[in-house]
Coordinates of C-alpha atoms in Angstrom, one line a residue:
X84 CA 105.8 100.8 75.7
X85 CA 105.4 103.5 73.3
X86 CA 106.4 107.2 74.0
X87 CA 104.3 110.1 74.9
X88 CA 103.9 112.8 72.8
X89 CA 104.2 116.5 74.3
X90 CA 100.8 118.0 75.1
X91 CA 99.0 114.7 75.7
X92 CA 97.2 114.0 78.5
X93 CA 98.9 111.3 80.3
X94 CA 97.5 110.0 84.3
X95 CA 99.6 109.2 87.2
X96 CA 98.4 106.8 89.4
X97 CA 100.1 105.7 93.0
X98 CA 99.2 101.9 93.0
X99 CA 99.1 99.9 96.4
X100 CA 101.1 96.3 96.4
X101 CA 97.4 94.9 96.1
X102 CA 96.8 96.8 93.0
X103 CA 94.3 99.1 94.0
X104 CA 94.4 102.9 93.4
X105 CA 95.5 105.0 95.7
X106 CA 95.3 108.1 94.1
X107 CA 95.4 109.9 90.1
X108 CA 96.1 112.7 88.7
X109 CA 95.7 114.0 85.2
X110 CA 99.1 115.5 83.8
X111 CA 100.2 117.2 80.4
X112 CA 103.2 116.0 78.9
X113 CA 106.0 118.5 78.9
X114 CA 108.6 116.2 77.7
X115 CA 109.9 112.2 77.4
X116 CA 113.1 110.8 77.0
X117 CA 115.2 108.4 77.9
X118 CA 116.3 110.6 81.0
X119 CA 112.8 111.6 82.2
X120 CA 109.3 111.8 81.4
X121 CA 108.1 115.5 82.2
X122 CA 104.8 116.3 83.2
X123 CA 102.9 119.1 84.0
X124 CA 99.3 120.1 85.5
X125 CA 98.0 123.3 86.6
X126 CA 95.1 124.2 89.1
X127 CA 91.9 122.8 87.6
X128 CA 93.4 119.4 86.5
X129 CA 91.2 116.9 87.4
X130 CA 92.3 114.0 90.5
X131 CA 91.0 111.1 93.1
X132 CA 92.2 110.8 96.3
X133 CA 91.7 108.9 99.1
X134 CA 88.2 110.6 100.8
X135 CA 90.4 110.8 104.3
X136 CA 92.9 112.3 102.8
X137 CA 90.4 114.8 101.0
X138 CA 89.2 115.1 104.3
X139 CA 92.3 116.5 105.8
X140 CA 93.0 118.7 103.1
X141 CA 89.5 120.5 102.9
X142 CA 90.0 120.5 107.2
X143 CA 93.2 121.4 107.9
X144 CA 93.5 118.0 110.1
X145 CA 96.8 116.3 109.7
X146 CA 95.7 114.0 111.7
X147 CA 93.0 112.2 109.5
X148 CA 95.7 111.7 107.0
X149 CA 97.2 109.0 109.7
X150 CA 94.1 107.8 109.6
X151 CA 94.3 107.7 105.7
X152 CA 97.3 105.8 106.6
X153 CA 95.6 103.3 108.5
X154 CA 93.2 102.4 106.2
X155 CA 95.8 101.5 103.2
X156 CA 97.3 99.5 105.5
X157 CA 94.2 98.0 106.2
X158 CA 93.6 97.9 102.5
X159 CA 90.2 99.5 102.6
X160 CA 89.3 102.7 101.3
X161 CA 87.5 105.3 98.9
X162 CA 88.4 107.1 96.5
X163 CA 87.0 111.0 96.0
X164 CA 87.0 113.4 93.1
X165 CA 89.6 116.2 93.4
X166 CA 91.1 119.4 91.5
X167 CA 94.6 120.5 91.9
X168 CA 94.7 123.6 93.0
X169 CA 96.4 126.9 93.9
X170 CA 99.8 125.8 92.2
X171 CA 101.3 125.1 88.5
X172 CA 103.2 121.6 89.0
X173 CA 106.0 120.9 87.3
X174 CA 106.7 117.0 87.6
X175 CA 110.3 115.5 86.3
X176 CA 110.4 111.5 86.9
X177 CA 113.4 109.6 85.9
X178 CA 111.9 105.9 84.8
X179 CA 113.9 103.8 86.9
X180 CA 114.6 106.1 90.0
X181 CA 112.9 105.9 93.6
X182 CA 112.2 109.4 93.5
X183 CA 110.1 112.6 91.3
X184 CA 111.6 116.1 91.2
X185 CA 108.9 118.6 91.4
X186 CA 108.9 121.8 90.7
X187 CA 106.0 124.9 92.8
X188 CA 105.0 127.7 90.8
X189 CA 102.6 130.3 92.4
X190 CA 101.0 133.9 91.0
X191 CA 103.5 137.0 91.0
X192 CA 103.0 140.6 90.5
X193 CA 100.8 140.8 87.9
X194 CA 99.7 138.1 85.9
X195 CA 103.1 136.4 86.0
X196 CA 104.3 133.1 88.3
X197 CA 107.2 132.6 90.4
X198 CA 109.2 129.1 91.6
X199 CA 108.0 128.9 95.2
X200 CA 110.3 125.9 95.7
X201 CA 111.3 122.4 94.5
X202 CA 110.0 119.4 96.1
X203 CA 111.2 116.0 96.2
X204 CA 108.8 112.9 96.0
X205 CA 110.4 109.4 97.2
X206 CA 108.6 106.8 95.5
X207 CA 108.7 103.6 93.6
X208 CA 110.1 103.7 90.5
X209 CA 108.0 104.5 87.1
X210 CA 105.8 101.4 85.7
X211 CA 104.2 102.4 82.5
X212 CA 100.3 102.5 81.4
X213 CA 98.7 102.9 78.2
X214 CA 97.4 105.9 79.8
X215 CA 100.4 107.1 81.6
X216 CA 102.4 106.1 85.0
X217 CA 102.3 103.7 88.0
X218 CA 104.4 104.8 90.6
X219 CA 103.7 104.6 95.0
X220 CA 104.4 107.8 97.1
X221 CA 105.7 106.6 100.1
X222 CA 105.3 109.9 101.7
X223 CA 109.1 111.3 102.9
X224 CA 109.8 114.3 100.6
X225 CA 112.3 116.9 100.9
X226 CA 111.4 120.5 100.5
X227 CA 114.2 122.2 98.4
X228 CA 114.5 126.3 98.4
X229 CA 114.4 128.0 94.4
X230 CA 118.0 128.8 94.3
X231 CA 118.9 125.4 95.9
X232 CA 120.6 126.6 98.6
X233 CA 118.6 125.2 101.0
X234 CA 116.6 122.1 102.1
X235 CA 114.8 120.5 104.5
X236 CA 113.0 117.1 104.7
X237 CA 109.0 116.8 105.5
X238 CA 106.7 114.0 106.8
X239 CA 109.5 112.2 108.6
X240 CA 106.6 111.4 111.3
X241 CA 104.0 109.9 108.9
X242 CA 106.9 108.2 107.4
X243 CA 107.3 106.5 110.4
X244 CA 104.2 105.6 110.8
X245 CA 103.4 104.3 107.7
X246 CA 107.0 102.2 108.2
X247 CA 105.6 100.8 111.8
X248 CA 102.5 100.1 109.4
X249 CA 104.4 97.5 107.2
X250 CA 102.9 100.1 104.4
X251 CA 106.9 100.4 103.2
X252 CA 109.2 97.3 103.5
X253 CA 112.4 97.0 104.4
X254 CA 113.8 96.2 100.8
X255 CA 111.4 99.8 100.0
X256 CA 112.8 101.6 103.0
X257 CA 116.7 100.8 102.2
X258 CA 115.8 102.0 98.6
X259 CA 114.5 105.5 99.7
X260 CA 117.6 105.6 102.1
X261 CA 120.1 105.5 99.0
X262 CA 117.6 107.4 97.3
X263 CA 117.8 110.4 99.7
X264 CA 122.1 109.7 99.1
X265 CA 121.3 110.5 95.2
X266 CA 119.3 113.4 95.6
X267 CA 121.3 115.0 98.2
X268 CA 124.8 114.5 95.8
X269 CA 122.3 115.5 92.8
X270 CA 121.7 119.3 94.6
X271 CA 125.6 119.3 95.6
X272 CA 126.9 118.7 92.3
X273 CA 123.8 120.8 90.2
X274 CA 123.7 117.2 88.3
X275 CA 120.1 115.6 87.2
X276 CA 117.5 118.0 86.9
X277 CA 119.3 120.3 88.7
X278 CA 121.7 121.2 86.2
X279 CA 119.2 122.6 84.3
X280 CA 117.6 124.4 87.5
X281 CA 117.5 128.0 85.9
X282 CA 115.7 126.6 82.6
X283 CA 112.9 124.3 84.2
X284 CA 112.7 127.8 87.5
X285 CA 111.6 130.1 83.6
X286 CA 108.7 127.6 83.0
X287 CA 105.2 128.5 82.4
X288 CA 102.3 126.5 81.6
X289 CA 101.3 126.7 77.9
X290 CA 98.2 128.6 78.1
X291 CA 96.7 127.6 75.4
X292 CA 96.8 123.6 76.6
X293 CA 93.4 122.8 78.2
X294 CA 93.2 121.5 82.0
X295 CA 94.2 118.3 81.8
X296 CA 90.8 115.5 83.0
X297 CA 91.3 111.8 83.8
X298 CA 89.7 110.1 80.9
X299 CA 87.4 107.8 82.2
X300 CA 86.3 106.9 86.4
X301 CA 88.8 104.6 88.7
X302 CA 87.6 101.1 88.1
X303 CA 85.8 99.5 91.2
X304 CA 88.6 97.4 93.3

């Protein structure tokens, strides 16, 4: 598969084991190489989601994203139009690794932005599309402070669930396990992304790059 170029639109789409879409997401291209691709979006960009999961957000309910849970398990759901909002994302996805280092930028004084923190996505490895990237959150993340001193991890609940739920396998659930291992050593040694922490914590989103939109509507599955 050919390479992106930087400044093109690319999509992002988490793909359930029975091919449908679970969700997508219109990102610009920051960089690609062999180490990462590197995306960005900023609040605006254009996304589907599950309509539970819209739900929640737009409620406040965590709990109707268990039930958006349920209902991939089940294999039946919708999909609803979405924005990204409130933050610039900064989105760093090695090809073959079970994880996405992300990077939270919110308004400072002024008209500037600040790194709010770094955030870790476990997820299937990267599977390529003419119009971007396959991948499958499944849902354990790890919530990193700016300077990387600190960390915590997020959703171990719903990860449970969703593992109850068959949603992630065995083979998928040993995979995150050394996954967390990688990322952990990756902040302790300032190796990956990390080593370049100060550069990628100085990024802004090029303002004269238009929002990014998905280019065409999710195809009926």
């Amino acid at each position: 598969m050919r390479g992106f170029e930087t400044g093109q639109t690319v999509v992002r789409r988490d793909v359930h084991r029975s091919g449908r879409v679970w969700s997508e997401q219109a990102l610009r291209v920051i960089a690609d190489t062999g180490e990462a691709l590197v995306t960005a979006c900023t609040p605006g960009a254009q996304a589907r989601w599950p309509a539970l999961y819209a739900q929640a957000r737009a409620q406040g309910d965590r709990s109707v994203r268990t039930e958006a849970f349920d209902a991939m398990a089940t294999g039946e759901w919708e999909l609803a139009a979405g924005v990204w909002q409130e933050t610039d994302l900064l989105l760093w996805k090695p090809p073959t690794s079970w994880f996405s280092v992300n990077a939270f930028f919110v308004p400072d004084s002024g008209d500037g932005r600040r790194l709010r923190n770094w955030y870790v996505n476990f997820e299937h490895p990267t599977r390529r599309t003419e119009d971007g990237f396959d991948t499958l959150n499944l849902t354990v993340d790890l919530v990193v402070a700016p300077d990387l001193t600190g960390w915590e991890w997020k959703d171990e609940d719903e990860y449970a669930h969703v593992r109850r739920l068959g949603i992630v396998s065995d083979t998928e659930h040993r995979a995150v396990d050394a996954a967390r291992g990688e990322v952990l050593a990756m902040l302790t040694d300032r190796s990956g992304v990390f080593a370049q922490a100060e550069r990628w914590a100085a990024w802004r989103w090029e303002p004269a790059w238009p929002t990014p939109l998905l280019p065409r509507p999710v195809a009926a599955t």
